[in-house]
């Protein structure tokens, strides 16, 4: 299938977000679509697939001008969009999710469960994931949910698959599986639009790349004919230099310690310390228990035993409110569920997390609120139309920055970051790293969980590796490299 989009304009409430944008997709190619957060990538693809209507421009599919009215119509034409913010129904099972509205029925209208389960199993096998079709979606990790979305696209035999940040929640090994699947789809003539902020992936996987900046088409190049610096230049109009800004903070006394933290069946005897000014990286495969350990520290897991110490004093974090009071900040991996009130403005989201700071005698100080929000938008370069911009209408990466802004002004002693740069563009990533460094310089103990190994290696002072609910090792800066982390994460021993 060949797709040509030309002269696409789109405004929201008078704000132009696409200005004569365009895109050319060839049969059987993997085409990267890149650009900063808010550049218009998702919007352009939503216009192609009928989620949004365009204000101007043409869309031509295999020589015919088209205008799909909705996602179903695009899907029937063979174009499937796997969205950045996953659309899963948590109460349904895997199988129900995959066959929603497409149930296989016999001639009496009764669902053929056996056949559906068989098909689900076949597709999941092809993806190499071990998920039971009867499992509830809510029991799956974000990464597994992502795999189910991909499985759904395979199921309808799509000719064009648009993947918006598909690997943001996947671990290295799952990413490899995904790449195999994508490559084999290309061999069958399927075209893939691949949206990602992970430069390494683009260069490993894609044939061509198109860059958008501020809603405008910049250029399309063959991957062979470009390099990372060139792409960054196209994206932001300048170079950014080192990806991981240098931190030379003196590491101080122990600020945070957990001892024998256990949640039966989930993780056991987790013990570690974090010092003032230190960044402790936490690595492991998906499902290793990293997020659960962090949730437990934040008072968000039932049946947890063990001890938590802050500044040498034992604290009880029975619920998030208590944890916050004790000085723990938490930036979660799932901004849709826990991190943000999507229907609310940037202002509301930031100010609610900082009420103490912007109120006097229990009364909200309007001026202080506005100043704080303004500071957040400026310091984090949140691309928005102003403090009242609803979070649901922000681009994915900018939503993540709002989550960040919520927490960094609460002056936490310990800040837990769970996948802090998921879906964030390369320039903004560097801004976030700089903010992490500034917090460390102020003596905050930072815990950073990330599935992006280069990021952990680039940012952490030490790396704790978790596997199957156990701490397999804590690597010093000298020991920390990709190989050692992977050995521990997959169950090996370092001195073998
Ligand atoms: N429904 C909407 N209403 C108002 N503004 C919107 C809406 N959808 C998108 N926008 C705005 O359009 C711009 C482009 O957003 P889009 O989601 O296309 O960016 P993106 O390139 O996909 O970014 P990211 O890499 O962060 O996902 C952003 O400034 C966003 O705030
Ligand atoms: Mg997007």
Short mmCIF file of C-alpha atoms and ligand atoms in Angstrom, two decimals:
data_model
loop_
_atom_site.label_atom_id
_atom_site.label_comp_id
_atom_site.label_asym_id
_atom_site.label_seq_id
_atom_site.Cartn_x
_atom_site.Cartn_y
_atom_site.Cartn_z
CA UNK A 1 0.00 0.00 0.00
CA UNK A 2 1.23 3.49 -0.81
CA UNK A 3 0.13 6.57 1.08
CA UNK A 4 0.68 10.18 0.23
CA UNK A 5 -0.34 13.01 2.53
CA UNK A 6 0.07 16.53 1.17
CA UNK A 7 -0.51 20.04 2.48
CA UNK A 8 -2.22 18.91 5.66
CA UNK A 9 -3.41 21.72 7.95
CA UNK A 10 -4.96 21.24 11.34
CA UNK A 11 -5.85 23.67 14.12
CA UNK A 12 -7.33 23.14 17.55
CA UNK A 13 -9.24 26.12 18.87
CA UNK A 14 -7.40 28.54 16.62
CA UNK A 15 -3.95 27.07 17.32
CA UNK A 16 -2.34 25.63 14.22
CA UNK A 17 -0.61 22.35 15.07
CA UNK A 18 -0.10 21.11 11.50
CA UNK A 19 0.96 23.56 8.83
CA UNK A 20 1.09 22.07 5.38
CA UNK A 21 2.47 18.82 6.76
CA UNK A 22 3.12 15.88 4.47
CA UNK A 23 4.33 12.34 4.39
CA UNK A 24 4.99 9.66 1.77
CA UNK A 25 4.79 5.99 2.70
CA UNK A 26 5.96 3.29 0.30
CA UNK A 27 4.87 -0.29 -0.03
CA UNK A 28 6.77 -2.62 2.33
CA UNK A 29 8.96 -0.09 4.09
CA UNK A 30 9.54 0.80 7.69
CA UNK A 31 9.26 4.55 7.81
CA UNK A 32 10.24 6.48 10.92
CA UNK A 33 8.30 9.58 11.80
CA UNK A 34 10.26 11.80 14.13
CA UNK A 35 10.01 15.20 15.72
CA UNK A 36 10.01 16.85 19.13
CA UNK A 37 7.17 16.39 21.60
CA UNK A 38 4.24 18.28 20.18
CA UNK A 39 5.62 18.40 16.63
CA UNK A 40 2.40 16.87 15.32
CA UNK A 41 3.32 13.24 14.62
CA UNK A 42 0.36 11.63 16.38
CA UNK A 43 -2.01 14.27 15.02
CA UNK A 44 -0.89 13.61 11.43
CA UNK A 45 -1.48 9.89 11.88
CA UNK A 46 -4.84 10.54 13.53
CA UNK A 47 -5.84 12.48 10.44
CA UNK A 48 -4.75 9.63 8.20
CA UNK A 49 -6.81 7.14 10.19
CA UNK A 50 -9.95 9.23 10.51
CA UNK A 51 -9.63 9.99 14.23
CA UNK A 52 -9.39 13.72 13.44
CA UNK A 53 -10.64 15.56 10.36
CA UNK A 54 -8.17 17.77 8.54
CA UNK A 55 -8.74 21.46 7.82
CA UNK A 56 -6.98 21.25 4.46
CA UNK A 57 -4.85 18.94 2.34
CA UNK A 58 -5.12 15.62 0.53
CA UNK A 59 -4.64 12.01 1.49
CA UNK A 60 -4.02 9.60 -1.37
CA UNK A 61 -3.99 5.83 -0.84
CA UNK A 62 -2.85 3.70 -3.79
CA UNK A 63 -3.63 6.51 -6.22
CA UNK A 64 -7.12 7.24 -4.85
CA UNK A 65 -8.00 10.25 -2.75
CA UNK A 66 -9.53 9.07 0.54
CA UNK A 67 -10.99 10.56 3.67
CA UNK A 68 -11.75 7.98 6.31
CA UNK A 69 -14.54 9.01 8.64
CA UNK A 70 -13.32 6.99 11.60
CA UNK A 71 -10.78 4.44 12.73
CA UNK A 72 -13.01 1.50 11.80
CA UNK A 73 -13.21 2.70 8.22
CA UNK A 74 -9.42 3.06 8.06
CA UNK A 75 -9.04 -0.40 9.57
CA UNK A 76 -11.32 -1.90 6.94
CA UNK A 77 -9.08 -0.30 4.32
CA UNK A 78 -6.14 -2.07 5.99
CA UNK A 79 -4.66 0.78 8.03
CA UNK A 80 -4.30 0.15 11.75
CA UNK A 81 -3.11 2.70 14.29
CA UNK A 82 -1.65 1.46 17.55
CA UNK A 83 -1.94 4.50 19.75
CA UNK A 84 0.64 5.95 22.06
CA UNK A 85 -1.76 6.00 24.98
CA UNK A 86 -3.01 2.43 24.98
CA UNK A 87 -6.71 1.86 24.73
CA UNK A 88 -7.33 -1.22 26.78
CA UNK A 89 -10.41 -2.22 28.71
CA UNK A 90 -8.98 -3.32 32.01
CA UNK A 91 -11.86 -5.48 33.19
CA UNK A 92 -11.90 -7.66 30.10
CA UNK A 93 -9.68 -10.64 29.45
CA UNK A 94 -6.97 -10.69 26.82
CA UNK A 95 -9.16 -12.68 24.46
CA UNK A 96 -12.20 -10.43 24.96
CA UNK A 97 -10.06 -7.39 24.25
CA UNK A 98 -8.69 -8.82 21.06
CA UNK A 99 -12.05 -9.91 19.72
CA UNK A 100 -14.06 -6.93 20.92
CA UNK A 101 -16.69 -6.25 18.25
CA UNK A 102 -15.22 -9.00 16.07
CA UNK A 103 -16.32 -12.08 18.01
CA UNK A 104 -16.36 -15.32 16.10
CA UNK A 105 -19.91 -16.66 16.36
CA UNK A 106 -21.59 -19.80 15.17
CA UNK A 107 -24.79 -19.67 13.14
CA UNK A 108 -26.85 -19.36 16.31
CA UNK A 109 -24.96 -16.24 17.32
CA UNK A 110 -23.09 -17.94 20.13
CA UNK A 111 -19.44 -17.03 20.59
CA UNK A 112 -17.01 -19.74 19.60
CA UNK A 113 -14.70 -19.38 22.58
CA UNK A 114 -12.51 -22.29 21.64
CA UNK A 115 -11.72 -20.94 18.20
CA UNK A 116 -11.08 -17.44 19.53
CA UNK A 117 -8.73 -18.75 22.20
CA UNK A 118 -6.92 -20.79 19.59
CA UNK A 119 -6.40 -17.74 17.39
CA UNK A 120 -5.26 -15.60 20.30
CA UNK A 121 -2.76 -18.26 21.35
CA UNK A 122 -1.42 -18.56 17.79
CA UNK A 123 -0.82 -14.82 17.51
CA UNK A 124 0.73 -14.52 20.97
CA UNK A 125 3.03 -17.44 20.12
CA UNK A 126 4.06 -15.67 16.96
CA UNK A 127 4.94 -12.65 19.06
CA UNK A 128 6.78 -14.93 21.45
CA UNK A 129 4.92 -13.71 24.54
CA UNK A 130 3.66 -15.91 27.31
CA UNK A 131 0.27 -14.47 28.17
CA UNK A 132 -2.79 -16.52 28.97
CA UNK A 133 -5.83 -15.44 26.86
CA UNK A 134 -7.97 -15.75 30.00
CA UNK A 135 -5.96 -13.26 31.99
CA UNK A 136 -7.57 -9.93 32.80
CA UNK A 137 -5.96 -6.96 31.08
CA UNK A 138 -5.58 -5.28 34.48
CA UNK A 139 -3.27 -8.09 35.56
CA UNK A 140 -0.85 -7.41 32.72
CA UNK A 141 2.02 -4.98 32.88
CA UNK A 142 2.02 -1.99 30.57
CA UNK A 143 4.50 -3.78 28.36
CA UNK A 144 2.30 -6.83 28.04
CA UNK A 145 -0.68 -4.63 27.24
CA UNK A 146 1.39 -3.10 24.45
CA UNK A 147 2.03 -6.56 23.05
CA UNK A 148 -1.71 -7.24 23.02
CA UNK A 149 -2.27 -4.07 20.98
CA UNK A 150 0.27 -5.27 18.44
CA UNK A 151 -1.37 -8.68 18.39
CA UNK A 152 -4.69 -6.99 17.59
CA UNK A 153 -3.19 -5.36 14.50
CA UNK A 154 -1.77 -8.69 13.32
CA UNK A 155 -5.20 -10.20 13.74
CA UNK A 156 -6.92 -7.91 11.23
CA UNK A 157 -4.21 -8.50 8.63
CA UNK A 158 -3.29 -4.86 8.29
CA UNK A 159 -1.45 -3.54 5.19
CA UNK A 160 -0.24 -0.46 7.02
CA UNK A 161 0.50 -0.47 10.74
CA UNK A 162 1.23 2.76 12.54
CA UNK A 163 3.11 2.23 15.78
CA UNK A 164 3.23 5.24 18.06
CA UNK A 165 6.01 4.71 20.62
CA UNK A 166 5.61 0.92 20.61
CA UNK A 167 8.69 0.14 22.66
CA UNK A 168 8.26 2.80 25.30
CA UNK A 169 7.14 0.17 27.82
CA UNK A 170 9.03 -2.81 26.46
CA UNK A 171 12.28 -4.25 27.73
CA UNK A 172 15.27 -5.02 25.57
CA UNK A 173 14.33 -8.64 24.91
CA UNK A 174 10.72 -7.77 24.11
CA UNK A 175 11.92 -5.04 21.80
CA UNK A 176 13.99 -7.63 19.96
CA UNK A 177 10.90 -9.79 19.53
CA UNK A 178 8.96 -6.81 18.23
CA UNK A 179 11.71 -5.97 15.74
CA UNK A 180 11.63 -9.52 14.39
CA UNK A 181 7.88 -9.26 13.95
CA UNK A 182 8.14 -5.87 12.25
CA UNK A 183 10.87 -7.12 9.91
CA UNK A 184 8.86 -10.16 8.92
CA UNK A 185 5.81 -7.97 8.29
CA UNK A 186 7.88 -5.84 5.93
CA UNK A 187 8.97 -8.92 4.05
CA UNK A 188 5.29 -9.68 3.50
CA UNK A 189 4.82 -6.23 1.99
CA UNK A 190 3.26 -4.56 5.01
CA UNK A 191 4.27 -0.93 5.51
CA UNK A 192 5.06 0.32 8.98
CA UNK A 193 5.04 3.87 10.26
CA UNK A 194 7.31 3.83 13.26
CA UNK A 195 7.12 6.72 15.72
CA UNK A 196 9.78 6.65 18.42
CA UNK A 197 12.08 8.91 20.36
CA UNK A 198 14.65 6.17 20.65
CA UNK A 199 17.30 7.06 18.15
CA UNK A 200 19.10 3.68 18.33
CA UNK A 201 15.90 1.87 17.35
CA UNK A 202 15.25 4.10 14.37
CA UNK A 203 18.72 3.44 12.99
CA UNK A 204 18.51 -0.28 13.60
CA UNK A 205 15.07 -0.84 12.17
CA UNK A 206 13.91 1.77 9.69
CA UNK A 207 14.43 2.26 5.95
CA UNK A 208 13.54 5.92 5.73
CA UNK A 209 12.82 8.77 8.09
CA UNK A 210 10.58 11.81 7.86
CA UNK A 211 11.01 14.66 10.30
CA UNK A 212 8.34 17.13 11.38
CA UNK A 213 9.08 20.31 13.28
CA UNK A 214 6.37 22.57 14.70
CA UNK A 215 3.75 20.95 12.52
CA UNK A 216 5.71 21.42 9.32
CA UNK A 217 7.36 18.88 7.05
CA UNK A 218 11.14 19.21 7.19
CA UNK A 219 12.61 16.38 5.12
CA UNK A 220 12.59 12.69 4.26
CA UNK A 221 15.87 10.78 4.08
CA UNK A 222 17.07 7.25 3.69
CA UNK A 223 18.48 5.99 6.98
CA UNK A 224 21.66 5.04 5.12
CA UNK A 225 22.14 8.66 4.13
CA UNK A 226 21.78 10.24 7.55
CA UNK A 227 23.09 10.00 11.12
CA UNK A 228 21.90 10.86 14.62
CA UNK A 229 23.34 14.36 14.66
CA UNK A 230 21.73 15.10 11.35
CA UNK A 231 18.35 13.87 12.63
CA UNK A 232 18.63 15.94 15.82
CA UNK A 233 19.47 18.97 13.71
CA UNK A 234 16.40 18.38 11.54
CA UNK A 235 14.24 17.91 14.62
CA UNK A 236 15.26 20.88 16.71
CA UNK A 237 17.26 23.01 14.34
CA UNK A 238 20.46 22.75 16.39
CA UNK A 239 22.77 20.20 17.98
CA UNK A 240 22.43 19.19 21.60
CA UNK A 241 25.90 17.87 22.36
CA UNK A 242 26.34 15.21 25.04
CA UNK A 243 23.17 13.20 25.65
CA UNK A 244 23.82 12.70 29.35
CA UNK A 245 24.81 15.91 31.09
CA UNK A 246 27.72 15.58 33.49
CA UNK A 247 26.95 15.41 37.20
CA UNK A 248 29.72 15.99 39.70
CA UNK A 249 27.73 16.01 42.88
CA UNK A 250 29.40 14.91 46.09
CA UNK A 251 27.54 11.90 47.36
CA UNK A 252 26.58 12.33 51.00
CA UNK A 253 25.17 10.31 53.84
CA UNK A 254 22.50 7.64 53.56
CA UNK A 255 19.14 9.33 53.15
CA UNK A 256 17.04 6.34 52.30
CA UNK A 257 17.17 2.71 53.21
CA UNK A 258 14.90 -0.29 52.86
CA UNK A 259 15.52 -3.52 54.72
CA UNK A 260 13.98 -6.89 53.95
CA UNK A 261 11.04 -5.43 52.09
CA UNK A 262 8.84 -8.38 51.16
CA UNK A 263 5.53 -8.84 49.44
CA UNK A 264 4.77 -12.56 49.30
CA UNK A 265 4.82 -13.88 45.75
CA UNK A 266 5.92 -10.54 44.32
CA UNK A 267 9.32 -9.64 45.78
CA UNK A 268 11.44 -10.87 48.70
CA UNK A 269 13.96 -9.38 51.12
CA UNK A 270 14.70 -6.30 49.10
CA UNK A 271 17.38 -4.25 50.84
CA UNK A 272 19.25 -1.23 49.54
CA UNK A 273 20.39 2.26 50.42
CA UNK A 274 20.45 5.53 48.55
CA UNK A 275 22.64 8.45 49.56
CA UNK A 276 22.12 12.17 49.35
CA UNK A 277 22.93 13.34 45.86
CA UNK A 278 23.05 9.85 44.46
CA UNK A 279 21.13 8.39 41.54
CA UNK A 280 20.46 4.69 42.00
CA UNK A 281 19.45 3.08 38.73
CA UNK A 282 17.12 0.08 38.86
CA UNK A 283 17.29 -2.31 35.93
CA UNK A 284 15.59 -5.60 35.15
CA UNK A 285 13.34 -7.27 32.64
CA UNK A 286 9.66 -6.50 32.41
CA UNK A 287 7.81 -8.24 35.20
CA UNK A 288 10.90 -8.47 37.40
CA UNK A 289 9.10 -6.63 40.17
CA UNK A 290 10.76 -3.24 39.93
CA UNK A 291 7.56 -1.23 39.71
CA UNK A 292 5.99 -3.24 42.52
CA UNK A 293 8.94 -2.58 44.82
CA UNK A 294 8.63 1.14 44.12
CA UNK A 295 4.87 1.06 44.65
CA UNK A 296 5.46 -0.66 47.99
CA UNK A 297 7.87 2.04 49.10
CA UNK A 298 5.24 4.58 48.14
CA UNK A 299 2.61 2.82 50.25
CA UNK A 300 0.69 1.58 47.28
CA UNK A 301 0.94 -2.21 47.79
CA UNK A 302 -0.90 -4.34 50.31
CA UNK A 303 0.70 -7.04 52.51
CA UNK A 304 4.18 -5.58 52.54
CA UNK A 305 6.55 -6.31 55.41
CA UNK A 306 9.98 -4.92 56.13
CA UNK A 307 11.49 -1.60 57.13
CA UNK A 308 11.88 1.76 55.47
CA UNK A 309 14.22 4.42 56.89
CA UNK A 310 14.44 8.04 55.88
CA UNK A 311 17.27 10.10 57.36
CA UNK A 312 17.98 7.22 59.71
CA UNK A 313 14.49 7.11 61.20
CA UNK A 314 12.11 4.27 60.51
CA UNK A 315 8.93 5.46 58.75
CA UNK A 316 5.62 3.82 57.97
CA UNK A 317 4.44 4.35 54.41
CA UNK A 318 1.04 2.72 54.68
CA UNK A 319 -0.45 4.79 51.89
CA UNK A 320 0.78 7.36 49.35
CA UNK A 321 -0.31 10.32 51.52
CA UNK A 322 1.88 9.09 54.33
CA UNK A 323 4.76 8.42 51.96
CA UNK A 324 4.54 11.95 50.57
CA UNK A 325 4.47 13.35 54.09
CA UNK A 326 7.57 11.34 54.92
CA UNK A 327 9.36 12.92 51.97
CA UNK A 328 8.90 10.45 49.13
CA UNK A 329 8.06 11.69 45.64
CA UNK A 330 6.96 9.28 42.93
CA UNK A 331 6.87 9.77 39.19
CA UNK A 332 4.99 6.82 37.82
CA UNK A 333 5.41 4.83 34.64
CA UNK A 334 1.73 5.04 33.82
CA UNK A 335 0.74 8.64 33.45
CA UNK A 336 -2.70 7.73 32.19
CA UNK A 337 -3.84 5.94 35.32
CA UNK A 338 -1.86 7.30 38.23
CA UNK A 339 0.27 10.18 37.13
CA UNK A 340 -2.17 12.73 35.80
CA UNK A 341 -5.75 13.87 35.98
CA UNK A 342 -6.09 13.99 32.23
CA UNK A 343 -9.32 15.96 32.18
CA UNK A 344 -7.78 18.72 34.27
CA UNK A 345 -5.55 21.60 33.27
CA UNK A 346 -1.79 21.73 33.66
CA UNK A 347 -2.39 24.29 36.41
CA UNK A 348 -4.68 22.04 38.43
CA UNK A 349 -2.37 19.07 38.14
CA UNK A 350 0.71 20.95 39.30
CA UNK A 351 -0.99 22.97 42.00
CA UNK A 352 -2.84 20.06 43.62
CA UNK A 353 0.45 18.26 44.26
CA UNK A 354 1.91 21.43 45.78
CA UNK A 355 -0.90 22.80 47.91
CA UNK A 356 1.32 23.16 50.97
CA UNK A 357 3.70 25.35 49.09
CA UNK A 358 1.16 27.66 47.49
CA UNK A 359 -1.32 28.07 50.37
CA UNK A 360 -1.20 30.26 53.43
CA UNK A 361 -3.21 29.18 56.46
CA UNK A 362 -5.07 26.75 54.29
CA UNK A 363 -6.01 29.35 51.68
CA UNK A 364 -4.75 28.93 48.15
CA UNK A 365 -2.63 31.90 47.04
CA UNK A 366 -3.59 32.55 43.42
CA UNK A 367 -0.43 34.46 42.64
CA UNK A 368 1.82 31.78 44.11
CA UNK A 369 -0.09 29.14 42.18
CA UNK A 370 0.29 30.98 38.90
CA UNK A 371 3.99 31.63 39.49
CA UNK A 372 4.65 27.98 40.29
CA UNK A 373 2.82 26.73 37.22
CA UNK A 374 4.56 29.30 35.05
CA UNK A 375 7.88 28.16 36.46
CA UNK A 376 7.02 24.54 35.69
CA UNK A 377 6.00 25.26 32.11
CA UNK A 378 9.14 27.31 31.52
CA UNK A 379 11.68 25.12 33.27
CA UNK A 380 10.45 21.95 31.64
CA UNK A 381 9.62 23.58 28.31
CA UNK A 382 6.10 22.18 28.33
CA UNK A 383 4.64 22.83 24.91
CA UNK A 384 1.12 24.09 25.54
CA UNK A 385 -1.24 26.95 24.88
CA UNK A 386 -1.00 28.09 28.49
CA UNK A 387 -1.59 26.96 32.10
CA UNK A 388 -5.20 26.11 31.33
CA UNK A 389 -4.36 23.61 28.59
CA UNK A 390 -6.13 20.36 29.42
CA UNK A 391 -3.65 17.53 29.90
CA UNK A 392 -5.58 15.17 27.68
CA UNK A 393 -4.84 17.48 24.74
CA UNK A 394 -1.12 17.64 25.35
CA UNK A 395 1.22 15.52 23.29
CA UNK A 396 2.43 12.36 25.02
CA UNK A 397 5.85 13.67 25.92
CA UNK A 398 4.47 16.90 27.28
CA UNK A 399 2.12 14.99 29.55
CA UNK A 400 5.17 13.29 31.00
CA UNK A 401 6.74 16.67 31.67
CA UNK A 402 3.64 17.76 33.61
CA UNK A 403 3.98 14.66 35.80
CA UNK A 404 7.55 15.72 36.43
CA UNK A 405 6.57 19.28 37.23
CA UNK A 406 4.04 18.00 39.77
CA UNK A 407 6.71 16.36 41.88
CA UNK A 408 9.93 18.25 41.62
CA UNK A 409 8.55 21.30 43.42
CA UNK A 410 7.36 19.30 46.43
CA UNK A 411 10.96 19.14 47.73
CA UNK A 412 11.06 15.39 48.28
CA UNK A 413 13.96 13.78 50.18
CA UNK A 414 13.69 10.70 48.04
CA UNK A 415 12.40 10.84 44.50
CA UNK A 416 11.39 7.65 42.76
CA UNK A 417 11.29 7.88 38.98
CA UNK A 418 9.63 4.99 37.21
CA UNK A 419 10.41 5.23 33.48
CA UNK A 420 10.80 9.00 33.70
CA UNK A 421 11.53 9.68 30.05
CA UNK A 422 9.07 7.34 28.45
CA UNK A 423 7.92 8.93 25.21
CA UNK A 424 9.99 12.06 25.73
CA UNK A 425 11.97 13.56 22.84
CA UNK A 426 15.74 13.73 22.83
CA UNK A 427 15.96 17.42 23.69
CA UNK A 428 13.44 17.14 26.52
CA UNK A 429 15.17 14.00 27.80
CA UNK A 430 18.30 15.99 28.27
CA UNK A 431 16.28 18.66 30.11
CA UNK A 432 14.89 15.98 32.41
CA UNK A 433 18.38 14.57 33.02
CA UNK A 434 19.56 18.06 33.93
CA UNK A 435 16.67 18.41 36.36
CA UNK A 436 17.58 15.06 37.92
CA UNK A 437 21.14 16.32 38.30
CA UNK A 438 19.95 19.54 39.90
CA UNK A 439 17.81 17.60 42.36
CA UNK A 440 20.76 15.37 43.18
CA UNK A 441 22.91 18.45 43.70
CA UNK A 442 20.35 19.62 46.26
CA UNK A 443 20.89 16.39 48.16
CA UNK A 444 17.83 14.47 46.99
CA UNK A 445 18.25 10.69 46.88
CA UNK A 446 17.05 9.64 43.43
CA UNK A 447 15.88 6.17 42.45
CA UNK A 448 15.50 5.75 38.71
CA UNK A 449 13.78 2.71 37.25
CA UNK A 450 14.24 2.50 33.51
CA UNK A 451 14.04 -0.10 30.79
CA UNK A 452 16.21 2.02 28.55
CA UNK A 453 19.58 0.62 29.43
CA UNK A 454 21.66 3.39 27.83
CA UNK A 455 19.79 5.84 30.03
CA UNK A 456 20.46 3.91 33.25
CA UNK A 457 24.10 3.51 32.32
CA UNK A 458 24.35 7.17 31.39
CA UNK A 459 22.69 8.54 34.51
CA UNK A 460 23.12 6.21 37.49
CA UNK A 461 25.87 6.20 40.12
CA UNK A 462 25.08 2.57 40.94
CA UNK A 463 22.72 0.09 39.32
CA UNK A 464 20.55 -2.35 41.21
CA UNK A 465 19.40 -5.28 39.09
CA UNK A 466 16.14 -7.00 39.97
CA UNK A 467 15.08 -10.39 38.71
CA UNK A 468 11.99 -12.35 39.71
CA UNK A 469 11.42 -10.25 42.80
CA UNK A 470 14.97 -10.53 44.09
CA UNK A 471 17.82 -8.05 44.10
CA UNK A 472 20.41 -9.90 42.05
CA UNK A 473 23.17 -7.41 42.57
CA UNK A 474 24.06 -3.76 42.94
CA UNK A 475 26.72 -2.70 40.46
CA UNK A 476 29.15 0.13 41.13
CA UNK A 477 29.88 2.68 38.42
CA UNK A 478 33.00 0.68 37.50
CA UNK A 479 31.13 -2.62 37.20
CA UNK A 480 28.12 -1.16 35.45
CA UNK A 481 27.97 -2.00 31.76
CA UNK A 482 25.36 -3.41 29.44
CA UNK A 483 26.74 -6.93 29.63
CA UNK A 484 26.85 -7.14 33.43
CA UNK A 485 23.35 -5.75 33.78
CA UNK A 486 21.97 -8.24 31.26
CA UNK A 487 23.78 -11.16 32.92
CA UNK A 488 22.18 -10.36 36.27
CA UNK A 489 18.79 -9.51 34.77
CA UNK A 490 18.59 -12.85 33.01
CA UNK A 491 19.69 -14.97 35.96
CA UNK A 492 23.42 -15.37 35.41
CA UNK A 493 26.30 -14.80 37.81
CA UNK A 494 28.99 -12.22 37.25
CA UNK A 495 32.00 -14.26 38.29
CA UNK A 496 31.37 -17.21 36.03
N1 LIG B 1 -7.44 17.28 20.70
C1 LIG B 1 -6.58 18.28 20.84
N2 LIG B 1 -6.96 19.51 21.28
C2 LIG B 1 -6.08 20.51 21.41
N3 LIG B 1 -4.77 20.41 21.14
C3 LIG B 1 -4.31 19.23 20.68
C4 LIG B 1 -5.18 18.10 20.51
N4 LIG B 1 -4.45 17.07 20.06
C5 LIG B 1 -3.18 17.53 19.95
N5 LIG B 1 -3.08 18.82 20.32
C6 LIG B 1 -1.87 19.66 20.29
O1 LIG B 1 -1.25 19.48 19.04
C7 LIG B 1 0.17 19.50 19.13
C8 LIG B 1 0.72 18.28 18.46
O2 LIG B 1 0.43 17.14 19.25
P1 LIG B 1 0.81 15.66 18.85
O3 LIG B 1 0.19 14.78 19.85
O4 LIG B 1 0.50 15.42 17.41
O5 LIG B 1 2.41 15.69 19.04
P2 LIG B 1 3.47 14.51 18.85
O6 LIG B 1 4.41 14.92 17.76
O7 LIG B 1 2.79 13.21 18.68
O8 LIG B 1 4.28 14.58 20.24
P3 LIG B 1 4.81 13.42 21.24
O9 LIG B 1 6.16 13.03 20.75
O10 LIG B 1 4.95 14.13 22.55
O11 LIG B 1 3.83 12.33 21.27
C9 LIG B 1 0.48 19.59 20.62
O12 LIG B 1 0.86 20.92 20.92
C10 LIG B 1 -0.82 19.22 21.29
O13 LIG B 1 -0.94 19.90 22.51
MG1 LIG B 2 2.53 11.58 19.92
#
